[in-house]
CSV table of C-alpha atoms in Angstrom, one decimal:
chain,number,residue,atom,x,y,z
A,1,UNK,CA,0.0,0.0,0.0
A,2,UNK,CA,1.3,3.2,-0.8
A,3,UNK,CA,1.7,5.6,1.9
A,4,UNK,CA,-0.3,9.0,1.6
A,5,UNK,CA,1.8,12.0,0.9
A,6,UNK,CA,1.8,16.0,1.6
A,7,UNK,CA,2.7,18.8,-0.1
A,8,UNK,CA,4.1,22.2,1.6
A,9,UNK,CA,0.6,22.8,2.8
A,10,UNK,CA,-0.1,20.0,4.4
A,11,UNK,CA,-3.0,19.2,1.7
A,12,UNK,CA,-3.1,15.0,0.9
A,13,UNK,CA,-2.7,15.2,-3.3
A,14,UNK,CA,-5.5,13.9,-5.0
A,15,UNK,CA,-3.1,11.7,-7.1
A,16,UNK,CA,-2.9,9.8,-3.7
A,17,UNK,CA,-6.6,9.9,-2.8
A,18,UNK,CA,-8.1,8.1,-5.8
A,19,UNK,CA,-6.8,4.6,-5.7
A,20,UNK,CA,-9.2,4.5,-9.0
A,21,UNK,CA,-9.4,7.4,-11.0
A,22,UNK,CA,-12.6,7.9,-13.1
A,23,UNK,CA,-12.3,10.0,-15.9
A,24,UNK,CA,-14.0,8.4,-18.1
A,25,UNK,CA,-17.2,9.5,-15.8
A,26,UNK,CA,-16.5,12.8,-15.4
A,27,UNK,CA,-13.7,14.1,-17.9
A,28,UNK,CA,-14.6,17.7,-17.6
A,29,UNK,CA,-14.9,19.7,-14.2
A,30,UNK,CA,-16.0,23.2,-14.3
A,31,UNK,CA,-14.5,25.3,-10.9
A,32,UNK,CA,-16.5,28.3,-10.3
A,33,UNK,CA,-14.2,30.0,-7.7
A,34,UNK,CA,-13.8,33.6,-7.1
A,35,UNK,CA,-10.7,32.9,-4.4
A,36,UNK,CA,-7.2,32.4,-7.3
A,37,UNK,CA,-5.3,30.3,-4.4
A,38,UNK,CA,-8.0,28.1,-4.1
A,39,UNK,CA,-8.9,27.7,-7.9
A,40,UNK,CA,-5.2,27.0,-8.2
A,41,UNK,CA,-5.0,24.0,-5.9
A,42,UNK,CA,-8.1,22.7,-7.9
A,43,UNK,CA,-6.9,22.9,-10.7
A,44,UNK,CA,-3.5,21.2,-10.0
A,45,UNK,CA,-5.3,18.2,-8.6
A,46,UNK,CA,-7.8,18.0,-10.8
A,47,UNK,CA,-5.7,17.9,-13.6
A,48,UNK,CA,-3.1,15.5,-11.8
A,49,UNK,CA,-5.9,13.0,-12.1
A,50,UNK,CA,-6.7,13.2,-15.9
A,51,UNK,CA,-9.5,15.3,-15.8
A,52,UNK,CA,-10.0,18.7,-18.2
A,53,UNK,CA,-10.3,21.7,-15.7
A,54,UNK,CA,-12.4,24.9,-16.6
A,55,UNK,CA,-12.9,27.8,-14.3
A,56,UNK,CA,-14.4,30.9,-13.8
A,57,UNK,CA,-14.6,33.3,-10.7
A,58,UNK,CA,-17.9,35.0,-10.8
A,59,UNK,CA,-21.6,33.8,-11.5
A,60,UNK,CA,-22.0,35.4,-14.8
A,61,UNK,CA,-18.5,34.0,-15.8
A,62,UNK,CA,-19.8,30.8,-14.9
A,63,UNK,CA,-23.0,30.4,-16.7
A,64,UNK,CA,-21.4,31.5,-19.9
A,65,UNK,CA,-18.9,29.0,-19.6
A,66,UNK,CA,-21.3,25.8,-18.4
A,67,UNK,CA,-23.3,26.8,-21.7
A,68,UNK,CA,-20.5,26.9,-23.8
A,69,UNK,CA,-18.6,23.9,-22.6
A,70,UNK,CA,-21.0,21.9,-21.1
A,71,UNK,CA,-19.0,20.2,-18.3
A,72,UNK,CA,-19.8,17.2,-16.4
A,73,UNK,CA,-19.4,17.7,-13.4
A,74,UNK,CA,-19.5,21.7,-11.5
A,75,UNK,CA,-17.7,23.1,-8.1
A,76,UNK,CA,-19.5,26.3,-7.0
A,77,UNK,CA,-18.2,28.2,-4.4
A,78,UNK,CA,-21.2,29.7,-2.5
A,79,UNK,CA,-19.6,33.3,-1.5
A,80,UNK,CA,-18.8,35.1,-5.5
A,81,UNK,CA,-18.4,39.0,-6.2
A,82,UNK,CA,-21.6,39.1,-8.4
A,83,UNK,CA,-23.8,37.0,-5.8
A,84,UNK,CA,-24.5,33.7,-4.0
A,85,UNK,CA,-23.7,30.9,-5.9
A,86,UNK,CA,-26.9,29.3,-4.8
A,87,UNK,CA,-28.4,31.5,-7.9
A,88,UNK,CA,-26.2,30.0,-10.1
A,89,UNK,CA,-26.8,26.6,-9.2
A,90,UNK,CA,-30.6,27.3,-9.2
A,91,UNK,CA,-30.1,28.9,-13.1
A,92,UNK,CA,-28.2,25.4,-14.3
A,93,UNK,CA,-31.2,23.3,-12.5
A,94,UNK,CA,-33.7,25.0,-15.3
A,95,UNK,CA,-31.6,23.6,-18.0
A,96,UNK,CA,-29.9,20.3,-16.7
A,97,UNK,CA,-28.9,17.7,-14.1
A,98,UNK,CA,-25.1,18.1,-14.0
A,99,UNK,CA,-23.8,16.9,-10.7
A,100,UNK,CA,-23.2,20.1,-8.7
A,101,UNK,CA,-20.8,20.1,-5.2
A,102,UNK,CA,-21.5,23.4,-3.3
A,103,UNK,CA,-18.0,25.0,-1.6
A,104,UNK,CA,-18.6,27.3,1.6
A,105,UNK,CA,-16.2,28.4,4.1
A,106,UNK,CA,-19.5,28.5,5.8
A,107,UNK,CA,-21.2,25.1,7.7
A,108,UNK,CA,-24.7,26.4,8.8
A,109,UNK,CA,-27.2,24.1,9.0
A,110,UNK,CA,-29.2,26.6,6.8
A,111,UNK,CA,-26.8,26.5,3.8
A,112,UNK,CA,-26.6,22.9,3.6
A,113,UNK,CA,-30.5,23.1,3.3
A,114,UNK,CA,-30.8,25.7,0.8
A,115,UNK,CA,-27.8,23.8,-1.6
A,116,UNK,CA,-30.3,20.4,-1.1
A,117,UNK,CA,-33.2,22.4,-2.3
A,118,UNK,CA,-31.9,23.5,-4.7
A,119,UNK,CA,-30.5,20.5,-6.3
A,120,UNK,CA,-27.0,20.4,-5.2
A,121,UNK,CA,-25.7,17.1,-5.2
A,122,UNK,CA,-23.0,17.4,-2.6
A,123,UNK,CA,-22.0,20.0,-0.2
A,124,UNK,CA,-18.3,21.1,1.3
A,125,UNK,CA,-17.1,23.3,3.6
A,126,UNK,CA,-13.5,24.9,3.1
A,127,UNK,CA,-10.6,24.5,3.2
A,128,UNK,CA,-11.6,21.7,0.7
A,129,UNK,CA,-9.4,18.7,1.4
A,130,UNK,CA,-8.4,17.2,-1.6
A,131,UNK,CA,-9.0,13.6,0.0
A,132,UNK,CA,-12.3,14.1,0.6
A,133,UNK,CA,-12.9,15.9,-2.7
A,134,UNK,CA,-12.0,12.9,-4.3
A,135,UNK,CA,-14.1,10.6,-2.5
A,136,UNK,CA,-17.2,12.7,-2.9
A,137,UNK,CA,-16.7,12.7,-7.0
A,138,UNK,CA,-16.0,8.8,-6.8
A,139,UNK,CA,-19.5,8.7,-4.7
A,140,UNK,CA,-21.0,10.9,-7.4
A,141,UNK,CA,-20.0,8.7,-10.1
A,142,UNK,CA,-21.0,5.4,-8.4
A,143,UNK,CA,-24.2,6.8,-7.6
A,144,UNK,CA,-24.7,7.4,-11.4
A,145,UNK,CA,-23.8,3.8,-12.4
A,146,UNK,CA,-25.7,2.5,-10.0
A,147,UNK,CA,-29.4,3.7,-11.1
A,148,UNK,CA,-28.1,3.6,-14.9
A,149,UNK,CA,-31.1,1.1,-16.9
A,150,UNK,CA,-29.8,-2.3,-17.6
A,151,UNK,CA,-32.9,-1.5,-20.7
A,152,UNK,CA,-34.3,1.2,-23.1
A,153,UNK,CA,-37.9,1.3,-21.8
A,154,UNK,CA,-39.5,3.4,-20.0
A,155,UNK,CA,-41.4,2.1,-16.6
A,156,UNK,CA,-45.4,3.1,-16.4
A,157,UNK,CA,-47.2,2.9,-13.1
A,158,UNK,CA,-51.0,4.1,-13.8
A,159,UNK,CA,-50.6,7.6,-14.2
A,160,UNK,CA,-46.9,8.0,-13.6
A,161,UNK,CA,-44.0,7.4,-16.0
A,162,UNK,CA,-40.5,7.4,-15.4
A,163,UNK,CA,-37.9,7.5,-18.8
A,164,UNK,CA,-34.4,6.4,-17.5
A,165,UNK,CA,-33.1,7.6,-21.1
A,166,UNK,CA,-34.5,11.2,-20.7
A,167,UNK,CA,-33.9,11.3,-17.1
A,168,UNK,CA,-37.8,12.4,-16.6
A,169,UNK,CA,-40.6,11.3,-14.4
A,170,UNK,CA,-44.1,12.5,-15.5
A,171,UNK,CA,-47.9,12.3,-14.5
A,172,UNK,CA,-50.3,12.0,-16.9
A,173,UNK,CA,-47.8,13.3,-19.4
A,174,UNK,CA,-46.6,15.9,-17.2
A,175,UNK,CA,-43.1,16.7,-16.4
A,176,UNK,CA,-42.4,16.7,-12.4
A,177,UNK,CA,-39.5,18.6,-11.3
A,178,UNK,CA,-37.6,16.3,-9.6
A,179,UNK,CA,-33.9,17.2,-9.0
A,180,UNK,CA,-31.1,14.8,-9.6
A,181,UNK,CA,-31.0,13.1,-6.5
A,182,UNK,CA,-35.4,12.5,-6.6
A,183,UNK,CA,-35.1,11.3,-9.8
A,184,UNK,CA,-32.3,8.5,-9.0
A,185,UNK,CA,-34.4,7.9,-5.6
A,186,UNK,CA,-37.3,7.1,-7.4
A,187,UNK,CA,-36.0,5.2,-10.5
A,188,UNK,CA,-33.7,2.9,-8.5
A,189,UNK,CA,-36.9,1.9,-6.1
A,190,UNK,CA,-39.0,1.9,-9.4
A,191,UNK,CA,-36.3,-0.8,-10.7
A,192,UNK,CA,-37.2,-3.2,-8.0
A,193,UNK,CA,-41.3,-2.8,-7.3
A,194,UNK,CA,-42.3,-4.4,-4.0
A,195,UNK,CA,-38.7,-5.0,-2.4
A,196,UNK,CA,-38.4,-2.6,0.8
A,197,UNK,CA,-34.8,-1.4,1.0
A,198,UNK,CA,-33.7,0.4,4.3
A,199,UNK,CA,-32.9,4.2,4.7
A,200,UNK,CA,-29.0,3.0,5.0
A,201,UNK,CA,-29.1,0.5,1.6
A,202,UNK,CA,-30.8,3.7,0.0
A,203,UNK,CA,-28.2,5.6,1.0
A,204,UNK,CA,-25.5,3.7,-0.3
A,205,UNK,CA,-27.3,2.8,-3.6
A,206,UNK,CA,-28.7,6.2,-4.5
A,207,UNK,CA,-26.2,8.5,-2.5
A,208,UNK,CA,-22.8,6.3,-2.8
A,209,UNK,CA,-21.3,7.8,0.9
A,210,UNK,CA,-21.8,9.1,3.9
A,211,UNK,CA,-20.8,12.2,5.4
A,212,UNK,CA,-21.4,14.4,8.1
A,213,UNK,CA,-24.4,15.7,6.1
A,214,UNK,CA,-25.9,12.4,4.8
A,215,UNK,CA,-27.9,10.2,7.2
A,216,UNK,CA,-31.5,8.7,7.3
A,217,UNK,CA,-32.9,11.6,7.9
A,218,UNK,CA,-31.6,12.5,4.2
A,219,UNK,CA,-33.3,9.7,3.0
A,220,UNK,CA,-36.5,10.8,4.7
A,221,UNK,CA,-36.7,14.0,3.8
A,222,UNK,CA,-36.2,13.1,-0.4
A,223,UNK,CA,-38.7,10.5,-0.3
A,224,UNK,CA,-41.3,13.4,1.6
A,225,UNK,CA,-40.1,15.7,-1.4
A,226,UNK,CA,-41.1,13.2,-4.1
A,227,UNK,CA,-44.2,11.7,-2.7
A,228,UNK,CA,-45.7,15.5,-2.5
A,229,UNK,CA,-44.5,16.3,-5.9
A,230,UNK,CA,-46.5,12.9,-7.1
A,231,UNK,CA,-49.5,13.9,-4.8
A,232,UNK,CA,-49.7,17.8,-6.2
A,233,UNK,CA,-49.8,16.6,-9.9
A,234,UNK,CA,-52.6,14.4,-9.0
A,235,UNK,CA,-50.4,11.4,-9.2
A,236,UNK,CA,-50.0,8.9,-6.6
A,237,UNK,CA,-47.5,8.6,-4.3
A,238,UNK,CA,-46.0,5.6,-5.1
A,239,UNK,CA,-43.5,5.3,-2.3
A,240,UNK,CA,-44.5,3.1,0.8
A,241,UNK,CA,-43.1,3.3,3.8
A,242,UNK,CA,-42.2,-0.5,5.5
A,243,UNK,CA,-42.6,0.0,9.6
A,244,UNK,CA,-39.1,-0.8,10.7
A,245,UNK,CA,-37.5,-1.2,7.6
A,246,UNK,CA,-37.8,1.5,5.0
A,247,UNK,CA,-39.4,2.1,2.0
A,248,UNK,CA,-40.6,0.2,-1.4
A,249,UNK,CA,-42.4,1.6,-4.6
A,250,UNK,CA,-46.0,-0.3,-4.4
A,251,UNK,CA,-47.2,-0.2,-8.3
């Protein structure tokens, strides 16, 4: 086993953190930074590890760029001259599901709320350690595997139809807005009708790691978000709960 290394500022490389590097998922990050030194030491490990680093350091800056390059995977740094970087992640949600990792020097509880509902994928405080940094794309990526269709089809309960191709769910034809994370939720229970899964199996299947901001109570709150979505398009709500166990998608 190779030992883990420092540099002069005591950051662990990312070339040492990813045992398994996964470009081939996400080739292209987009950094959305104002802070140089910080965008620097991205950059640098990013790239160490294969993958094609863009950046940019304000929000306007960063929308231009997402639409011109299209990146597959985004860093936003909450705090940027031109505003919060909430509103930027809320402006690429219109458009797409890009996996999005929120940076903050900031750890309130309300912050890590606001980034959830607004689609954020993943949430970190700084100083960004590049060990962790890598182990949150890896859990991204996994995540994406794992609820990718094993078949072409679309699934159809009554009223409801979920299209793993197009990434939609819809009632009675019409589009939900369901954010990444909802949609993976409800197509990986949708997969497997009937079986009850527990909050933690959902978390590893649908979220891919835990951290100090992932627990049951994650699970609990997304499967609240998409049964009421279901419910207000006159759809059912599909999700069951299983007393002591979890929860199951009941056709």
């Amino acid at each position: 086993m190779q030992s883990q290394r420092t540099n002069n500022s005591g950051l662990i490389p990312l070339q040492w953190a990813i045992a398994e590097p996964n470009a081939a998922v996400f080739s292209h990050v987009l950094v959305v930074e104002d802070d140089a030194s910080v965008r620097a030491l991205l950059r640098r490990v990013l790239s160490d590890e294969g993958f094609r680093v863009s950046e940019a350091d304000t929000i306007k800056r960063g929308m231009e760029t997402f639409r011109s390059l299209a990146p597959d995977l985004v860093l936003i740094d909450v705090g940027l001259p031109d505003g919060s970087g909430f509103g930027l992640l809320a402006e690429i949600r219109r458009t797409a599901t890009v996996p999005v990792i929120m940076l903050t020097g900031r750890g309130e509880e309300i912050d890590r709320v606001l980034g959830l509902d607004l689609g954020a994928d993943d949430y970190m405080v700084k100083p960004v350690m590049p060990l962790e940094l890598a182990a949150r794309i890896r859990a991204i990526a996994r995540r994406g595997q794992t609820v990718e269709p094993t078949f072409g089809g679309s699934l159809q309960f009554g009223s409801v139809k979920i299209d793993p191709v197009a990434h939609e769910a819809s009632v009675d034809e019409r589009i939900l807005d369901l954010t990444r994370r909802e949609f993976d939720l409800l197509l990986f229970l949708a997969q497997s009708p009937r079986q009850a899964f527990s909050r933690d199996q959902l978390l590893d299947a649908v979220w891919g790691s835990r951290s100090e901001y992932q627990s049951e109570s994650t699970v609990t709150e997304h499967v609240r978000r998409v049964r009421t979505k279901l419910v207000d398009f006159g759809g059912p709500e599909l999700i069951s709960t299983v007393r002591g166990v979890g929860y199951r998608l009941d056709p």
